[in-house]
Tab-separated table of C-alpha atoms in Angstrom:
chain	number	residue	atom	x	y	z
A	1	MET	CA	14.179	-1.813	14.750
A	2	SER	CA	17.227	0.296	12.852
A	3	GLY	CA	14.553	3.173	12.185
A	4	ASP	CA	14.484	2.520	8.689
A	5	THR	CA	11.508	4.161	7.220
A	6	GLY	CA	11.531	1.586	4.848
A	7	THR	CA	11.869	3.507	2.241
A	8	THR	CA	13.772	2.586	-1.458
A	9	SER	CA	14.953	5.145	-4.228
A	10	VAL	CA	13.588	4.634	-7.389
A	11	ALA	CA	16.052	6.300	-9.593
A	12	PRO	CA	18.589	4.803	-11.893
A	13	PRO	CA	22.459	4.217	-9.667
A	14	PRO	CA	24.571	6.874	-9.855
A	15	GLY	CA	26.014	6.620	-13.544
A	16	GLU	CA	23.193	4.873	-14.741
A	17	THR	CA	20.120	6.910	-16.816
A	18	GLU	CA	16.300	6.284	-16.330
A	19	PRO	CA	15.160	3.412	-19.070
A	20	GLY	CA	13.977	5.374	-21.901
A	21	ARG	CA	15.970	8.754	-21.086
A	22	GLY	CA	17.510	10.209	-24.126
A	23	VAL	CA	15.189	8.520	-26.554
A	24	ARG	CA	12.922	10.961	-28.677
A	25	ILE	CA	9.570	9.221	-30.315
A	26	VAL	CA	7.453	11.287	-33.077
A	27	VAL	CA	4.465	10.143	-33.777
A	28	GLU	CA	2.538	11.159	-36.706
A	29	TYR	CA	-1.416	10.910	-37.421
A	30	CYS	CA	-4.760	11.826	-38.501
A	31	GLU	CA	-7.016	13.288	-36.320
A	32	PRO	CA	-9.363	13.604	-38.551
A	33	CYS	CA	-9.491	9.958	-38.697
A	34	GLY	CA	-9.796	9.320	-35.271
A	35	PHE	CA	-6.618	8.346	-34.547
A	36	GLU	CA	-5.584	10.419	-31.562
A	37	ALA	CA	-6.837	8.055	-29.349
A	38	THR	CA	-4.940	5.565	-30.429
A	39	TYR	CA	-2.140	8.154	-30.021
A	40	LEU	CA	-2.623	8.733	-26.243
A	41	GLU	CA	-3.943	4.584	-25.938
A	42	LEU	CA	0.085	3.435	-27.411
A	43	ALA	CA	1.538	7.086	-25.390
A	44	SER	CA	-0.161	5.704	-22.442
A	45	ALA	CA	1.619	2.314	-22.246
A	46	VAL	CA	4.914	3.460	-24.098
A	47	LYS	CA	5.322	6.129	-20.253
A	48	GLU	CA	4.245	3.324	-18.045
A	49	GLN	CA	7.025	0.875	-19.605
A	50	TYR	CA	9.364	3.972	-20.250
A	51	PRO	CA	8.402	7.320	-17.800
A	52	GLY	CA	11.585	9.224	-19.244
A	53	ILE	CA	11.437	8.792	-21.831
A	54	GLU	CA	10.259	11.971	-24.506
A	55	ILE	CA	6.970	11.883	-26.980
A	56	GLU	CA	5.768	13.794	-29.413
A	57	SER	CA	2.911	14.018	-31.875
A	58	ARG	CA	2.025	16.151	-34.818
A	59	LEU	CA	-0.869	16.611	-36.766
A	60	GLY	CA	-0.866	14.095	-40.245
A	61	GLY	CA	-2.222	13.307	-43.677
A	62	THR	CA	-5.600	11.366	-44.189
A	63	GLY	CA	-4.757	7.743	-42.483
A	64	ALA	CA	-1.526	8.878	-41.185
A	65	PHE	CA	0.317	7.099	-38.333
A	66	GLU	CA	3.435	7.035	-38.106
A	67	ILE	CA	6.396	6.404	-35.754
A	68	GLU	CA	9.946	7.771	-35.956
A	69	ILE	CA	12.268	6.743	-32.660
A	70	ASN	CA	15.463	9.477	-32.378
A	71	GLY	CA	14.739	10.725	-35.935
A	72	GLN	CA	14.608	6.924	-38.447
A	73	LEU	CA	10.820	6.147	-39.210
A	74	VAL	CA	9.917	2.457	-37.291
A	75	PHE	CA	6.483	2.303	-37.991
A	76	SER	CA	4.126	3.464	-41.079
A	77	LYS	CA	-0.215	2.477	-40.955
A	78	LEU	CA	0.685	4.088	-44.339
A	79	GLU	CA	2.163	0.954	-45.586
A	80	ASN	CA	0.782	-1.803	-43.059
A	81	GLY	CA	-2.292	-0.661	-43.240
A	82	GLY	CA	-3.224	-0.959	-39.348
A	83	PHE	CA	-0.990	0.199	-35.843
A	84	PRO	CA	1.390	-1.286	-34.111
A	85	TYR	CA	1.506	-3.627	-31.103
A	86	GLU	CA	2.663	-2.135	-27.965
A	87	LYS	CA	4.725	-4.682	-27.560
A	88	ASP	CA	6.786	-4.330	-30.858
A	89	LEU	CA	7.208	-0.726	-29.463
A	90	ILE	CA	8.110	-0.879	-26.486
A	91	GLU	CA	11.076	-4.107	-27.898
A	92	ALA	CA	12.318	-1.504	-30.296
A	93	ILE	CA	12.395	1.659	-27.157
A	94	ARG	CA	14.175	-1.222	-25.096
A	95	ARG	CA	16.612	-1.110	-28.531
A	96	ALA	CA	16.928	2.930	-29.142
A	97	SER	CA	17.731	3.261	-25.405
A	98	ASN	CA	20.051	0.624	-25.410
A	99	GLY	CA	22.121	1.610	-29.109
A	100	GLU	CA	20.995	-0.732	-30.611
A	101	PRO	CA	20.057	-0.250	-34.368
A	102	LEU	CA	16.375	-0.561	-34.903
A	103	GLU	CA	14.535	-2.205	-37.038
A	104	LYS	CA	11.669	-1.334	-39.184
A	105	ILE	CA	7.906	-2.432	-37.411
A	106	THR	CA	6.024	-5.149	-39.487
A	107	ASN	CA	3.527	-6.392	-37.276
A	108	SER	CA	0.266	-4.351	-37.110
A	109	ARG	CA	-3.162	-4.822	-35.650
A	110	PRO	CA	-6.038	-4.334	-38.091
A	111	PRO	CA	-7.857	-0.372	-38.345
A	112	CYS	CA	-10.667	-1.595	-36.984
A	113	VAL	CA	-12.702	-4.818	-35.435
A	114	ILE	CA	-15.823	-5.579	-38.338
A	115	LEU	CA	-18.747	-6.617	-35.805
């Protein structure tokens, strides 16, 4: 045994930033519509993937669930009629954190399921 404690650093190497650092997300959602739970679920998934990311929520108008990344609208429930898939939002964040151009997310999952 060399006395090594076996701990490893999760911090990025010097000169590199934490993934998602410098990316700012704003989610505007309709609280009376019951969309807060969807926001919290999405924010949790994003924070798990990108712990250093900044996420802000704002109350929006009826039916709204709009997502901006660094000031650019990347998803609109008002336009798409559903909610974004987590994987699509994670990919948009990856692109933003790499300085790549953002594209609007057009895939959406239905807002509810009728049984």
